[in-house]
Coordinates of C-alpha atoms in Angstrom, one line a residue:
X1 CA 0.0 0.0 0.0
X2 CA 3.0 2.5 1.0
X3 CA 4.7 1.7 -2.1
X4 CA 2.0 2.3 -4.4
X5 CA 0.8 5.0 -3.0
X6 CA 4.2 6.8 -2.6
X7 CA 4.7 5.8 -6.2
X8 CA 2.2 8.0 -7.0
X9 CA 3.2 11.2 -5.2
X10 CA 1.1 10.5 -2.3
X11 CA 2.6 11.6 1.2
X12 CA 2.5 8.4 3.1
X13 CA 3.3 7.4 6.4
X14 CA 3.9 3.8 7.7
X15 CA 3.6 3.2 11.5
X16 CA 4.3 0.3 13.5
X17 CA 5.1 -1.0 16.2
X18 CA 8.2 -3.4 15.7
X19 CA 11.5 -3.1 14.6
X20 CA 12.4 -4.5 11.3
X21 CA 13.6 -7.1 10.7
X22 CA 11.1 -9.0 12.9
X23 CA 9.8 -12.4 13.0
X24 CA 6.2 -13.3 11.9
X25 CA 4.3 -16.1 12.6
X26 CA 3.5 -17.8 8.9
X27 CA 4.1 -20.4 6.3
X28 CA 6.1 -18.1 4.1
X29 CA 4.5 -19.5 1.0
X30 CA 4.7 -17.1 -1.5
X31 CA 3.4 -18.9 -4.6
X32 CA 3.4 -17.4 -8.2
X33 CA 1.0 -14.4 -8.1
X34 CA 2.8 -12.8 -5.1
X35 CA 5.8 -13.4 -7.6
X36 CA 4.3 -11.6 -10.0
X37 CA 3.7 -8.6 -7.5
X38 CA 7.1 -8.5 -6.2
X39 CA 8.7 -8.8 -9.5
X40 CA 6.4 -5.6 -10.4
X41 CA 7.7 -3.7 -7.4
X42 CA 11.1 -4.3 -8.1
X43 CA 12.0 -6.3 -4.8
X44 CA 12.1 -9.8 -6.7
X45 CA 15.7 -9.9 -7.2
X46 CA 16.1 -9.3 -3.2
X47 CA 14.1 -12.2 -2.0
X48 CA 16.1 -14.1 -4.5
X49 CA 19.6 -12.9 -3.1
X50 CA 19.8 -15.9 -0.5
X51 CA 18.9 -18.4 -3.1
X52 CA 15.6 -19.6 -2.3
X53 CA 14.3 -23.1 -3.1
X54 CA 12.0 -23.0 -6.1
X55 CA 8.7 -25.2 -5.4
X56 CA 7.4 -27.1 -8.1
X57 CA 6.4 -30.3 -6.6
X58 CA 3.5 -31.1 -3.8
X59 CA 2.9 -34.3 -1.5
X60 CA -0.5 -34.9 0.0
X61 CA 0.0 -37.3 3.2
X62 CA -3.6 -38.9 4.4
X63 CA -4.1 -40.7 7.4
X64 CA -0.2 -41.3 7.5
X65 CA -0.1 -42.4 3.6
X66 CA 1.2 -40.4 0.6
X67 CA -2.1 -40.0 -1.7
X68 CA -0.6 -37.7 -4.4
X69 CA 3.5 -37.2 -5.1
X70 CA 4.1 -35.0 -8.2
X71 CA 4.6 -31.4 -9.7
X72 CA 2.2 -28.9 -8.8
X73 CA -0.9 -29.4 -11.5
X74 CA -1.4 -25.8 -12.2
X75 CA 1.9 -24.2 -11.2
X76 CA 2.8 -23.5 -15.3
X77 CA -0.5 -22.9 -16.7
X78 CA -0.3 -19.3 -17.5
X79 CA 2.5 -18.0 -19.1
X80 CA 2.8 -14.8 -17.6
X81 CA 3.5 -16.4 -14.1
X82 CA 6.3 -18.4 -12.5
X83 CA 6.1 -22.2 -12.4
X84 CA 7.1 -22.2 -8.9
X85 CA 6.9 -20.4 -5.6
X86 CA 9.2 -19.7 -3.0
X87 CA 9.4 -19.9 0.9
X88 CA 10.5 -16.5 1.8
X89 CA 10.8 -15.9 6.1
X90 CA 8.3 -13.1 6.7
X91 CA 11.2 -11.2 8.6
X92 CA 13.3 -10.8 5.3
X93 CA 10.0 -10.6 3.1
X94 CA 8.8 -7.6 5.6
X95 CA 11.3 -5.9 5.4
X96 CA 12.3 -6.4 1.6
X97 CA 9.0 -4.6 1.2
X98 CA 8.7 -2.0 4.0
X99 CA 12.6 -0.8 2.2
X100 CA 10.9 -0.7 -1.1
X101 CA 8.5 1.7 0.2
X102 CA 10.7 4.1 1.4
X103 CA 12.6 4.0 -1.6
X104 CA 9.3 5.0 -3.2
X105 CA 9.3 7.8 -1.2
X106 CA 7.3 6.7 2.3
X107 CA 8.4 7.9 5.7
X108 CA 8.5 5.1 8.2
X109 CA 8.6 5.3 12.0
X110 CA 9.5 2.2 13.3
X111 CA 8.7 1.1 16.9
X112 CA 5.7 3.2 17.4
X113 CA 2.8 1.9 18.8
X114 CA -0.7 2.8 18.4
X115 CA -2.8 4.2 21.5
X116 CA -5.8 5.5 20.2
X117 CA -7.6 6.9 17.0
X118 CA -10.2 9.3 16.7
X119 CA -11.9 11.4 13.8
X120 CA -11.7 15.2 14.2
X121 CA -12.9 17.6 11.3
X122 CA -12.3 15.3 8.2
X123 CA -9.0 13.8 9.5
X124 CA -7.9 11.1 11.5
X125 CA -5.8 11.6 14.7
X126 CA -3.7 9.1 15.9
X127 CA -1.8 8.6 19.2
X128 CA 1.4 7.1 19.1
X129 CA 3.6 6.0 21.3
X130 CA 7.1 5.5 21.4
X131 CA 9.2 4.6 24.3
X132 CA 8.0 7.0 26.7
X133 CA 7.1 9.7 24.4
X134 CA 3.4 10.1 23.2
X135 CA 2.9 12.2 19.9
X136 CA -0.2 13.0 17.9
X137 CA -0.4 12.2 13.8
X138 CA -3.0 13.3 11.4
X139 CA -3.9 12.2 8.5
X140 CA -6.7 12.5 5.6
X141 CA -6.5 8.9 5.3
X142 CA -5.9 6.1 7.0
X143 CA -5.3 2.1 6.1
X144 CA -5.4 -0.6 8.7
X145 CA -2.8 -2.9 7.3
X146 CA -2.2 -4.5 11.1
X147 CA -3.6 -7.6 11.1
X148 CA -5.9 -9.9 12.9
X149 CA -6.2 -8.0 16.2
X150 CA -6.2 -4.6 14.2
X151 CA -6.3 -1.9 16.0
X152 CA -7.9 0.1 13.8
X153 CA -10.2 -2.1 12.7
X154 CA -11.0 -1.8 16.6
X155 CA -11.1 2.2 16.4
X156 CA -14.2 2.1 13.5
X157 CA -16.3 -0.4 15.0
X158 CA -15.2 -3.3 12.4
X159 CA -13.4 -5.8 14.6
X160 CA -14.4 -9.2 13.6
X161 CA -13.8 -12.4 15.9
X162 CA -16.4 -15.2 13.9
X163 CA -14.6 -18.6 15.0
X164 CA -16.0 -20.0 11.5
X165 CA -13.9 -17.7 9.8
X166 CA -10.8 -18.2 11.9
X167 CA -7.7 -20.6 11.9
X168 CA -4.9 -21.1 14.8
X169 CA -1.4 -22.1 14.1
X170 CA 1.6 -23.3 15.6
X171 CA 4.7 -22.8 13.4
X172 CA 8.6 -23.5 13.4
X173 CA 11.9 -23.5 11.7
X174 CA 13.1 -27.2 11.1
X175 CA 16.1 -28.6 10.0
X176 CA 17.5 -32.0 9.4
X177 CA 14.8 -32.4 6.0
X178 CA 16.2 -34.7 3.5
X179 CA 14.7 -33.6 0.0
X180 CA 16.1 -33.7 -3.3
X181 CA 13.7 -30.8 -4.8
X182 CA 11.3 -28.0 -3.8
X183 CA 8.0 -30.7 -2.9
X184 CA 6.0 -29.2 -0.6
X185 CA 4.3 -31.8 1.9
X186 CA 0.5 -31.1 3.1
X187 CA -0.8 -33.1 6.0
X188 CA -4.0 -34.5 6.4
X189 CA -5.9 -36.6 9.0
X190 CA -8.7 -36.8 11.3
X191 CA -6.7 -34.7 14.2
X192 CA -6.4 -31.8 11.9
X193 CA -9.2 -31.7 10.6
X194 CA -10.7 -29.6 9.6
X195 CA -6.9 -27.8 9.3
X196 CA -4.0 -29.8 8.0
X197 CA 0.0 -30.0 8.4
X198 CA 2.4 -28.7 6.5
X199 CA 6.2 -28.7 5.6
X200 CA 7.6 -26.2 3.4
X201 CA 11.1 -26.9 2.5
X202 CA 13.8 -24.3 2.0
X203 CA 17.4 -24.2 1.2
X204 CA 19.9 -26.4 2.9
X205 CA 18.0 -28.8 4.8
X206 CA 15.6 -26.2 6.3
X207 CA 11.9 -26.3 6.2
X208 CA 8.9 -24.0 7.8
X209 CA 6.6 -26.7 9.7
X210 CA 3.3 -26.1 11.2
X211 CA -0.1 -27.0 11.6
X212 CA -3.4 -25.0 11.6
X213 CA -7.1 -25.7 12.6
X214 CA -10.2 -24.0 12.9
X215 CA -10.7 -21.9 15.5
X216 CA -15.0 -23.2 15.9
X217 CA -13.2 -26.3 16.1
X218 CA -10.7 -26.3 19.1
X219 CA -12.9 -23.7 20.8
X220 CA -16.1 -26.8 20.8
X221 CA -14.2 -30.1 21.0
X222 CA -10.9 -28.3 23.6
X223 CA -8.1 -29.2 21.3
X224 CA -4.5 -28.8 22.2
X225 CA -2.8 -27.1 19.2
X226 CA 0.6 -27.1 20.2
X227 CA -0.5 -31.0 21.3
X228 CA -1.4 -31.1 17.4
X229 CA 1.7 -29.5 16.4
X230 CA 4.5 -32.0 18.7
X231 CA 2.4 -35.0 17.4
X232 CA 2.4 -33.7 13.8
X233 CA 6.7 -33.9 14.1
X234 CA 6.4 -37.3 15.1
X235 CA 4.5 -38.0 12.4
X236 CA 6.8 -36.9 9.9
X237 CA 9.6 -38.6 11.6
X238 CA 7.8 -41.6 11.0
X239 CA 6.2 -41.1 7.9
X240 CA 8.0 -38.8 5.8
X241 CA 11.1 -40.7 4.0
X242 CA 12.8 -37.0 3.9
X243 CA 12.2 -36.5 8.0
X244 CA 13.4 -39.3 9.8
X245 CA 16.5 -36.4 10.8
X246 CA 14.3 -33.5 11.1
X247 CA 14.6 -31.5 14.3
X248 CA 12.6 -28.4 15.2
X249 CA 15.3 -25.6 15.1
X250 CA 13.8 -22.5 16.6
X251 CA 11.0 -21.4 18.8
X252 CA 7.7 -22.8 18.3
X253 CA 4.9 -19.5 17.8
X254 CA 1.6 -19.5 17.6
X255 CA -0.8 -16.9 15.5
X256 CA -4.1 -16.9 14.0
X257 CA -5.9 -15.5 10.3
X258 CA -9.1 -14.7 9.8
X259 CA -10.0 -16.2 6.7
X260 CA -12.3 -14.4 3.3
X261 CA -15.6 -15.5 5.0
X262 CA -15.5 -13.1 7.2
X263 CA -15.1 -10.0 5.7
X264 CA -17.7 -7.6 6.2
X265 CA -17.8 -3.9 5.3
X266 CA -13.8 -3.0 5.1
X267 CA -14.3 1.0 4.7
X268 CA -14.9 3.7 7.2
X269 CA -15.4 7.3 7.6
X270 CA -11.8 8.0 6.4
X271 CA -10.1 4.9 5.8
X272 CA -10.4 1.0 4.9
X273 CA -8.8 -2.3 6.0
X274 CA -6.5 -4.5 4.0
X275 CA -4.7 -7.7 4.4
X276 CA -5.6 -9.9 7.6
X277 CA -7.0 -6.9 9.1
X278 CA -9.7 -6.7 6.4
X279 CA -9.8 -10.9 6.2
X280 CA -7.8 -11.5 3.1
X281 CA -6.8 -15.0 3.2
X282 CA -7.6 -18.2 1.8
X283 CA -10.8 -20.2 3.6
X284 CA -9.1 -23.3 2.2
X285 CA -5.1 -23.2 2.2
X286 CA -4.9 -19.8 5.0
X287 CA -2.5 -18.2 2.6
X288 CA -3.0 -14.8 3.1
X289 CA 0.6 -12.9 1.8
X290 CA -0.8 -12.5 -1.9
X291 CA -4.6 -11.6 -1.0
X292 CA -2.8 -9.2 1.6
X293 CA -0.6 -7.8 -1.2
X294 CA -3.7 -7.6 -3.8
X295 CA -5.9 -6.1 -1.5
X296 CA -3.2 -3.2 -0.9
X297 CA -3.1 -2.4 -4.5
X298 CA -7.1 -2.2 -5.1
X299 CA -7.7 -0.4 -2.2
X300 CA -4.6 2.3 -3.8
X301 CA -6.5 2.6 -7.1
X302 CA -9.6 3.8 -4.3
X303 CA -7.3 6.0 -1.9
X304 CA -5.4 7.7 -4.9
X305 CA -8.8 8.8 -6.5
X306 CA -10.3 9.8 -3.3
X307 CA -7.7 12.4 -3.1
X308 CA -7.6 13.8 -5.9
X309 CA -11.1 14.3 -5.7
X310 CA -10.9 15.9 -2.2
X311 CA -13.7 12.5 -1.2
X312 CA -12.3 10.7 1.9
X313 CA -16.1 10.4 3.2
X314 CA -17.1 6.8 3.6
X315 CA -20.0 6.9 0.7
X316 CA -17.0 7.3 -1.7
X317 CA -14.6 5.0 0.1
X318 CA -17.6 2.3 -0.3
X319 CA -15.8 1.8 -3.9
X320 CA -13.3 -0.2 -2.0
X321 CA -15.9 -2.5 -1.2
X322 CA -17.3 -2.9 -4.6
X323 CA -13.4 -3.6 -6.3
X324 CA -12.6 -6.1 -4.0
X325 CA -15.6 -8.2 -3.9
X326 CA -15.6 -8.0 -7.7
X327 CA -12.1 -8.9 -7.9
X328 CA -12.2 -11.9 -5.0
X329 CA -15.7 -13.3 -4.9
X330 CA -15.6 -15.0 -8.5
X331 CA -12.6 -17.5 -6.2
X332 CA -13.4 -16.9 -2.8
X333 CA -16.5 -17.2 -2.5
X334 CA -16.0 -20.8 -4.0
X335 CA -13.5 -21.4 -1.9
X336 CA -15.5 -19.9 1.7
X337 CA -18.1 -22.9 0.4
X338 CA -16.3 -25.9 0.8
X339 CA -14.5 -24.3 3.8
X340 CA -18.0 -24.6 5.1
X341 CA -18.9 -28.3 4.2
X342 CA -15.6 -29.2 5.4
X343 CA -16.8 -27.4 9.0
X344 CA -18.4 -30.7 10.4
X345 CA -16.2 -32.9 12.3
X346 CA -18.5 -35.7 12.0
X347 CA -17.7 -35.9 8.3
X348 CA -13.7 -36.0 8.3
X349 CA -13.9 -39.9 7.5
X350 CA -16.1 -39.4 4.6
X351 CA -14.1 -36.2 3.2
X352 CA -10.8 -37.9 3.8
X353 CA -11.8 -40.7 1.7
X354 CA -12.9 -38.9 -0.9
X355 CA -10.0 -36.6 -1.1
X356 CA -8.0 -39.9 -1.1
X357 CA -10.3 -41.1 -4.2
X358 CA -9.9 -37.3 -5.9
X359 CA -5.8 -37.5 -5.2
X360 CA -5.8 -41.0 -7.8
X361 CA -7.9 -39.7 -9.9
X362 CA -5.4 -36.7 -10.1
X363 CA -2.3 -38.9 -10.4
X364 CA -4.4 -40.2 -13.9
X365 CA -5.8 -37.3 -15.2
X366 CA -3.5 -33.8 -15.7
X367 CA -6.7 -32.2 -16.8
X368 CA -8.8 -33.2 -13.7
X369 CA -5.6 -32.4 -11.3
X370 CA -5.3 -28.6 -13.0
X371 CA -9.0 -28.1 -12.9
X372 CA -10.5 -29.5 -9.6
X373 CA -6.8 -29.8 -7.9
X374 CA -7.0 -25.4 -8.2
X375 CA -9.1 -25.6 -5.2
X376 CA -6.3 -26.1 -2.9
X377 CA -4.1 -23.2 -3.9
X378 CA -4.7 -22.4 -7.8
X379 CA -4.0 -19.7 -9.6
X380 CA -7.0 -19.9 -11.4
X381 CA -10.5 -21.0 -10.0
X382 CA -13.2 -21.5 -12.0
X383 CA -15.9 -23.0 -10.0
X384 CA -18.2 -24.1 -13.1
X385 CA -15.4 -25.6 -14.7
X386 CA -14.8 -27.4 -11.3
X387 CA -17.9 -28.4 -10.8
X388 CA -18.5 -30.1 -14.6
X389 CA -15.5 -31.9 -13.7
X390 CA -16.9 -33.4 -10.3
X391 CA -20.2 -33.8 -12.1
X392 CA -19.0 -35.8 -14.7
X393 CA -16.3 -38.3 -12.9
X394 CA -19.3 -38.7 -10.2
X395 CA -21.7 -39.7 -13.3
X396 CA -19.1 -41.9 -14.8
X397 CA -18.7 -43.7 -11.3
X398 CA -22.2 -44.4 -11.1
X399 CA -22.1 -46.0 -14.3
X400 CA -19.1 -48.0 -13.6
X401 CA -20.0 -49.7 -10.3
X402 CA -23.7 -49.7 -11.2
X403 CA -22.6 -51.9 -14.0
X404 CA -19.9 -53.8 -12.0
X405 CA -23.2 -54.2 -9.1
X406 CA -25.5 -55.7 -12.2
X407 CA -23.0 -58.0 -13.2
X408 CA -22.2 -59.0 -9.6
X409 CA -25.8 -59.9 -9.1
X410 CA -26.3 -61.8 -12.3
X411 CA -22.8 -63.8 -10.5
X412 CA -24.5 -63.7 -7.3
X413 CA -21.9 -61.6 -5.6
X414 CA -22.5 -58.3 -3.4
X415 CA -19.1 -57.2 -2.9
X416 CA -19.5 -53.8 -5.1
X417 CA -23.2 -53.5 -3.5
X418 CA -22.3 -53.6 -0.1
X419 CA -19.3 -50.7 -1.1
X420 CA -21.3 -48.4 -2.8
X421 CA -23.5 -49.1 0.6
X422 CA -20.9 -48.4 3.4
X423 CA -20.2 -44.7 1.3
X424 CA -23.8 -44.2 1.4
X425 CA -24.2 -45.0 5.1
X426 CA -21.1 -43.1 6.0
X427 CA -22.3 -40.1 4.9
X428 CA -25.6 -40.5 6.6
X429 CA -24.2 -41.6 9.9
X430 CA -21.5 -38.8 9.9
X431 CA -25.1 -36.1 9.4
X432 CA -27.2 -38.1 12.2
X433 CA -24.0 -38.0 14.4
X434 CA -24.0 -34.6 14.3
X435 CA -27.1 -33.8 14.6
X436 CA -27.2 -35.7 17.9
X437 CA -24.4 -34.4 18.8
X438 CA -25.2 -30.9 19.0
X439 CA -28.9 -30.2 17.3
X440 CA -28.3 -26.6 17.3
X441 CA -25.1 -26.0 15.9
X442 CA -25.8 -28.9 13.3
X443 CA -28.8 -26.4 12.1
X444 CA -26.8 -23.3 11.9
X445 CA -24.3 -25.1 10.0
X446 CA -26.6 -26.8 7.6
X447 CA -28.1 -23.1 7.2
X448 CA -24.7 -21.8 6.7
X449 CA -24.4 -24.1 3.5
X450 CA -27.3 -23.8 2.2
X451 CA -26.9 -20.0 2.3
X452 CA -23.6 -20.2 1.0
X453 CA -24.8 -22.7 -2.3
X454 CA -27.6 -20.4 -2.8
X455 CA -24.8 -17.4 -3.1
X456 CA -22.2 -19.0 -5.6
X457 CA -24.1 -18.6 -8.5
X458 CA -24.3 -14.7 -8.4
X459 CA -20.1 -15.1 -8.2
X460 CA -19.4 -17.3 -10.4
X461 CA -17.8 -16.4 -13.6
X462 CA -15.9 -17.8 -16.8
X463 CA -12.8 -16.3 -15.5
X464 CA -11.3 -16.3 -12.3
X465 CA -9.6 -12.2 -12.1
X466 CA -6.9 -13.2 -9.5
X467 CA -5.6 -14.9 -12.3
X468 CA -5.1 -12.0 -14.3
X469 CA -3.6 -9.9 -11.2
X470 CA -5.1 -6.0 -10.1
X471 CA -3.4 -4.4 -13.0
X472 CA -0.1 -3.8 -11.2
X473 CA 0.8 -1.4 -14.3
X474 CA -2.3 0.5 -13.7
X475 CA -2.2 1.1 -10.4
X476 CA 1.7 2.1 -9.6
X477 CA 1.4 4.7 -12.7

């Protein structure tokens, strides 16, 4: 946001309350449309001094069993974006970027914290604190770019804490990992679900390792996650032919995102909220570093206007609303759907087999893996696409063992029957389970579904426009 704004002649400001570099709590992913961004903003060659390892591969580990081992389906698709990703630390990404904005032309106070914000006579006023010293700043407009727990967010009234739209982590720095090439390994069992496990390999034996969960979910059932994170580096130890070495090499931190579903009105009477503040990040994979970076740059396009035409009332700033829901509800909106059937605990059997059965159907078919594989971190989703891909395998496996029943009943066998039976009854089971279990959170969810089906169809488009990126030209001219 700093940078593109200062590229434009803004005067811009950044506050906070660390001193860079810092640590952050993430997975580092960056994956090839934050590429894209950074190579725009000039920083790429930075993050690529220390030599990071390129990933091109994934692994998908269920219930303790590699399901999937191959390149990345749609990593190469579009021509216009890497083939790979990277695994950047947040404190060298942070600070690669927070440098590019100054060279822009952004002042920076570092170690400042914020106290208070209030509205006086068209500006914001800000208390800031640093050390022992308390100063005032004003401003015409103001950004919450401070994540989950913003602050500002706080200050207008727009705080969100929805535990169906959050995920907790526990994250560290491993080393000891045994791998030949940049695969990415994604964890998932019944523990974790629904969340999963990751490892996220860098140079020289070093990997970022971590799991993450949803917060509805350790909030009802009283899960341990740093419980789920030791047990998920004993799995890989056991599991994992790269991990038998691997040893956790640095403190173990915690940290929470708050994922697309949530976000609600992002503007205010002089400002708006990007990044995790504003909800940016993935319902399905929690990446949030390239939604955070996207959202800066629409929300630019709004501020820079704004100014110029003397507008920093929140009618006008309501544009902000209107770019980014055009730009991210065609994908997330998708995606914040299956988050949402993948909600119920009682059906982790039932999606973990048929994740299992989607993973060999994937290892067969490059067309099915690109298409239906893009809900788990693709650069382009196209939920009708998806969808006629899902409807016709499920068609064609009706056929198939519907046949293979017939003939096993002319031969007086049941075996297929009774298969086709047990899936049937799983999924039934899993519903009456929960149900039982708890009747009124079973509704609510159920609701929550069906009001999220009834949506897609008023977001759903032929393109996906994160693939094409927010016009990075555009915006930094």
């Amino acid at each position: 946001m700093a940078w593109s704004l200062a590229s434009r002649g803004v005067r811009v400001g950044v506050v906070d309350r660390a001193r860079f570099p810092r640590e952050k709590v993430c997975g580092d992913f960056i994956e090839p449309r934050g590429l894209r961004l950074f190579g725009a903003m000039g920083c790429l060659s930075h993050l690529e001094a220390n030599t990071p390892l390129p990933i091109t591969h994934a692994a998908l580990y269920l219930q303790s069993r590699c399901a999937y081992r191959g390149p990345i389906p749609f990593y190469g698709a579009q021509h216009d974006l890497p083939n790979y990703g990277y695994i950047v630390p947040r404190e060298e990404l942070d600070h690669t970027l927070l440098r590019c904005a100054e060279q822009a032309g952004a002042t920076v106070q570092q170690e400042c914290a914020l106290t208070g914000v209030e509205r006086q006579r068209g500006r914001s006023v800000l208390r800031v604190r640093r050390g022992a010293r308390e100063t005032t700043l004003r401003c015409r407009l103001l950004v919450g770019a401070d994540g989950a727990h913003s602050a500002v967010a706080r200050s207008a009234g727009l705080l969100r804490a929805d535990p169906r739209y959050m995920a907790v982590s526990q994250r560290a720095y491993a080393e000891g990992v045994e791998l030949d090439r940049g695969e990415a390994t994604f964890v998932f069992d019944r523990e974790l679900f629904p969340g999963y496990g990751w490892l996220f390999p860098m140079s020289n034996g070093r990997a970022n390792v971590g799991v993450g969960i949803l917060a509805e979910v350790r909030e009802r059932d009283g899960i341990n996650v740093r419980g789920l994170f030791e047990a998920f580096i004993e799995k890989l130890r056991a599991t994992h032919p790269a991990c038998g070495r691997i040893q956790v090499a640095s403190k173990v931190l915690g940290g929470i995102v708050k994922t697309f579903g949530g976000a609600g009105p992002n503007y205010f009477e002089g400002g708006i909220l990007i990044g995790d503040a504003g909800c940016f990040v993935d319902p399905m994979t929690g990446e949030g570093i390239t939604p955070a970076a996207e959202s800066a740059l629409l929300g630019a396009a709004v501020l820079s206007e704004a100014l110029e035409r003397g507008r920093t009332d929140r009618a006008f700033l309501a544009r902000y609303q209107h770019a980014f829901r055009a730009y991210f509800d065609p994908a997330m909106g998708y995606l914040d759907f299956c988050a949402c059937l993948l909600r119920n605990r009682h059906l982790s059997e039932c999606w973990l087999r048929a994740v299992t059965q989607g993973c060999q159907m994937a290892a067969q078919d490059d067309a099915f893996a690109t298409v239906t594989g893009a809900t788990f971190g693709g650069m382009a989703i196209q939920p009708l696409s998806i969808a006629l891909q899902l409807w016709t395998r499920s068609a064609r496996e009706v056929v198939v063992r519907g046949a293979g029943i017939f003939r096993e009943l002319l031969a007086g066998t049941t075996g297929s029957a009774r298969a086709a039976a047990a899936d049937w009854m799983s999924w039934q089971v899993g519903l009456g389970r929960s149900f039982l279990d708890d009747p009124r959170w079973h509704v609510a969810w159920a609701a929550d579904v069906t009001q999220k089906w009834l949506r897609l169809p008023t977001t759903w488009r032929t393109h996906d426009p994160r693939s094409r990126g927010p016009l990075l030209s555009a915006l930094a001219s």
